[in-house]
Amino acid sequence: MAPPSLVKLESSPDLVDQVYRALLDAISDGSLAPGQRLTQEDIAAQLAVSRQPVLQALRLLKNDGLIQDAPGRGVLVTPLDTQALRQVYEVRGALDALAVRLAAANRHQLDPNLIARGRTAALGTDVKAMIDADMAFHEAIYAAANNPLIAQSAQVHWRHIRRVMGAVLQSAQQRGKVWDEHEAILKAIADGDADRALTLINHHSAEAASKIAARLDEQLSQQKTYLGDNR
């Protein structure tokens, strides 16, 4: 029997992933602003790649809800929306609660270097490093839960959360408080105190959602005022 005929790939998966990660990071840190129009040609030129991996990366980002079709030609970075953000945090909060309950049941000892890394990042000015440290902490809890579906489910929501975390992380006071909360959650898990771990993670999630939503509302209001004044 003849082997099945497959279409030859025109670009390597690694290159597509590199383009995807570059665009994801740029959307997350605001280098590509909400509402900004993008074209395959511009992206390919800036990243020094062909249009094919750019097209595939844009399809992935569109599936993630991070870009959308623009009127006319091209695509644009999906505008931020406070209500959608709150909904994302509701789902992530439920996943976090499940994860800490399962991790605490096992009295899992999370790596204390997660806290040290986060506190070090909080003292600096690299917002991406702060976000990466925060994600690493939560991902460690997902892994400690010993249920891979939690991490898989949370991953898509983190892509959206990354976009607005930077606004809150600009506050030095807020940065330190976040890692105090993380350390307390880590201790409750290690002690096997599921009730306390749940209380702490629920408070942590609610506080994060409230502060980020408030900051986003403020930014969107400022943008509307600016656009109104410049008409």
XYZ file of C-alpha atoms in Angstrom:
231
model
C 0.000 0.000 0.000
C 1.335 3.417 -0.950
C 2.032 5.822 1.916
C -0.477 8.678 2.348
C 0.302 11.845 0.461
C 1.013 14.762 2.770
C 1.403 18.422 1.878
C 4.958 19.620 2.309
C 5.313 22.175 5.096
C 6.578 25.547 3.921
C 7.917 26.706 7.278
C 9.223 24.939 10.330
C 7.029 24.675 13.436
C 9.902 26.155 15.435
C 9.887 29.296 13.305
C 6.119 29.639 13.577
C 6.408 29.286 17.348
C 9.162 31.908 17.463
C 7.001 34.373 15.546
C 4.005 33.519 17.721
C 6.030 34.061 20.930
C 7.469 37.335 19.659
C 4.014 38.676 18.835
C 2.539 37.326 22.078
C 5.245 39.066 24.120
C 4.750 42.320 22.199
C 0.973 42.193 22.760
C 1.474 41.297 26.419
C 3.910 44.110 27.229
C 2.011 46.692 25.199
C 4.595 47.119 22.440
C 1.712 46.182 20.168
C -1.078 48.285 21.646
C -4.755 47.301 21.869
C -6.467 48.301 18.628
C -3.199 48.574 16.695
C -3.467 47.428 13.080
C -1.043 44.715 11.910
C -0.144 43.445 8.457
C 1.744 40.326 7.486
C 4.196 42.373 5.439
C 5.152 44.697 8.291
C 5.576 41.859 10.790
C 7.619 39.766 8.352
C 9.896 42.726 7.638
C 10.434 43.557 11.313
C 11.141 39.934 12.280
C 13.170 39.217 9.112
C 11.113 36.142 8.192
C 8.882 35.173 5.291
C 5.141 35.820 5.348
C 4.216 32.133 5.747
C 5.212 31.687 9.437
C 3.679 35.099 10.174
C 0.378 33.995 8.646
C 0.361 30.812 10.734
C 1.294 32.685 13.918
C -1.482 35.219 13.325
C -3.974 32.374 12.940
C -2.914 31.001 16.328
C -3.237 34.430 17.947
C -6.654 34.871 16.374
C -7.740 31.530 17.830
C -6.500 32.780 21.227
C -8.671 35.892 20.850
C -5.638 38.198 20.972
C -6.095 39.579 17.465
C -9.133 40.044 15.245
C -9.927 41.024 11.676
C -9.530 44.732 11.007
C -11.955 46.719 8.855
C -10.619 46.514 5.331
C -7.217 44.861 5.234
C -5.138 43.123 7.883
C -5.818 42.445 11.535
C -5.674 44.403 14.756
C -4.756 43.697 18.352
C -7.973 42.897 20.198
C -9.030 45.885 22.355
C -9.035 45.364 26.100
C -12.387 44.928 27.821
C -12.908 45.120 31.588
C -15.907 42.789 31.685
C -14.074 40.144 29.657
C -11.107 40.479 32.004
C -13.292 39.901 35.062
C -14.711 36.781 33.430
C -11.203 35.491 32.729
C -10.274 36.008 36.379
C -13.410 34.196 37.538
C -12.384 31.106 35.593
C -8.722 31.342 36.568
C -9.716 31.813 40.198
C -11.756 28.610 40.118
C -8.837 26.711 38.597
C -6.420 28.144 41.170
C -8.755 27.133 43.998
C -8.942 23.568 42.705
C -5.168 23.448 42.288
C -4.320 24.625 45.829
C -6.859 22.223 47.342
C -5.290 19.256 45.554
C -1.742 20.435 46.236
C -2.502 20.951 49.943
C -4.019 17.491 50.180
C -0.600 16.164 49.189
C 1.242 18.621 51.482
C 3.292 19.498 48.427
C 6.538 21.332 49.137
C 6.873 23.970 46.431
C 10.327 25.276 45.582
C 11.033 28.315 47.826
C 13.145 29.726 44.999
C 9.846 30.624 43.331
C 9.322 33.237 46.050
C 12.937 34.419 45.956
C 12.757 34.825 42.188
C 9.522 36.775 42.451
C 10.816 39.117 45.142
C 13.965 39.774 43.116
C 11.913 40.586 40.022
C 9.621 42.838 42.092
C 12.605 44.958 43.102
C 13.565 45.598 39.483
C 11.977 47.400 36.551
C 11.589 44.513 34.105
C 7.819 43.993 33.939
C 8.194 40.886 31.765
C 10.399 39.295 34.456
C 7.749 40.114 37.072
C 4.995 38.542 34.980
C 7.124 35.480 34.213
C 7.841 34.984 37.939
C 4.140 35.296 38.779
C 3.198 32.793 36.102
C 5.922 30.384 37.270
C 4.456 30.438 40.795
C 0.931 29.634 39.637
C 2.160 27.025 37.160
C 4.052 25.317 40.000
C 0.796 25.042 41.941
C -0.949 23.586 38.894
C 1.824 20.986 38.588
C 1.607 20.209 42.327
C -2.111 19.467 41.917
C -1.115 16.456 39.808
C -3.928 17.084 37.327
C -2.582 18.205 33.930
C -6.009 19.445 32.826
C -5.733 22.371 35.255
C -2.602 23.782 33.618
C -3.983 23.133 30.144
C -7.209 24.958 30.980
C -5.468 27.876 32.673
C -2.953 28.457 29.899
C -5.364 30.184 27.518
C -6.590 32.543 30.254
C -3.054 33.537 31.242
C -2.475 34.806 27.709
C -5.131 37.444 28.330
C -4.128 38.167 31.928
C -0.534 38.900 30.881
C -1.787 41.810 28.777
C -2.996 43.821 31.754
C -0.828 42.628 34.628
C 1.809 45.226 33.850
C -0.505 48.052 34.871
C -0.693 46.825 38.468
C 2.940 45.750 38.598
C 4.008 49.355 38.072
C 3.186 49.917 41.759
C 6.130 48.905 43.953
C 3.819 48.535 46.968
C 1.525 46.168 45.110
C 4.458 44.057 43.913
C 5.652 43.303 47.423
C 2.157 42.518 48.653
C 1.637 39.999 45.868
C 4.692 38.015 46.935
C 3.703 38.158 50.599
C 0.422 36.543 49.545
C 2.225 33.984 47.402
C 4.485 33.012 50.278
C 1.509 32.536 52.610
C -0.215 30.334 50.018
C 2.942 28.248 49.612
C 3.143 27.723 53.384
C -0.514 26.702 53.679
C -0.031 24.135 50.917
C 3.098 22.744 52.571
C 1.255 22.521 55.907
C -1.586 20.620 54.275
C -4.043 23.310 55.387
C -6.439 23.194 52.436
C -9.010 25.522 54.043
C -6.449 28.252 54.652
C -4.913 27.756 51.209
C -8.349 28.164 49.637
C -9.102 31.296 51.667
C -5.763 32.819 50.705
C -5.967 31.998 46.998
C -9.558 33.228 46.739
C -8.608 36.529 48.374
C -5.521 36.776 46.180
C -7.517 36.191 42.981
C -10.290 38.608 43.956
C -7.803 41.348 44.894
C -5.851 40.899 41.673
C -9.004 41.022 39.549
C -10.313 44.105 41.350
C -7.076 46.088 41.127
C -6.349 45.201 37.513
C -9.941 45.919 36.430
C -9.877 49.288 38.222
C -6.587 50.212 36.568
C -7.870 49.115 33.171
C -11.058 51.157 33.613
C -8.896 54.166 34.457
C -6.740 53.709 31.374
C -9.722 53.217 29.060
C -11.373 56.321 30.514
C -8.213 58.343 29.903
C -8.060 57.095 26.325
C -11.673 58.127 25.679
C -11.007 61.561 27.146
C -7.881 61.970 25.002
C -9.699 60.924 21.830
C -12.607 63.258 22.667
C -10.281 66.222 23.244
C -8.481 65.626 19.951
C -11.425 65.321 17.648
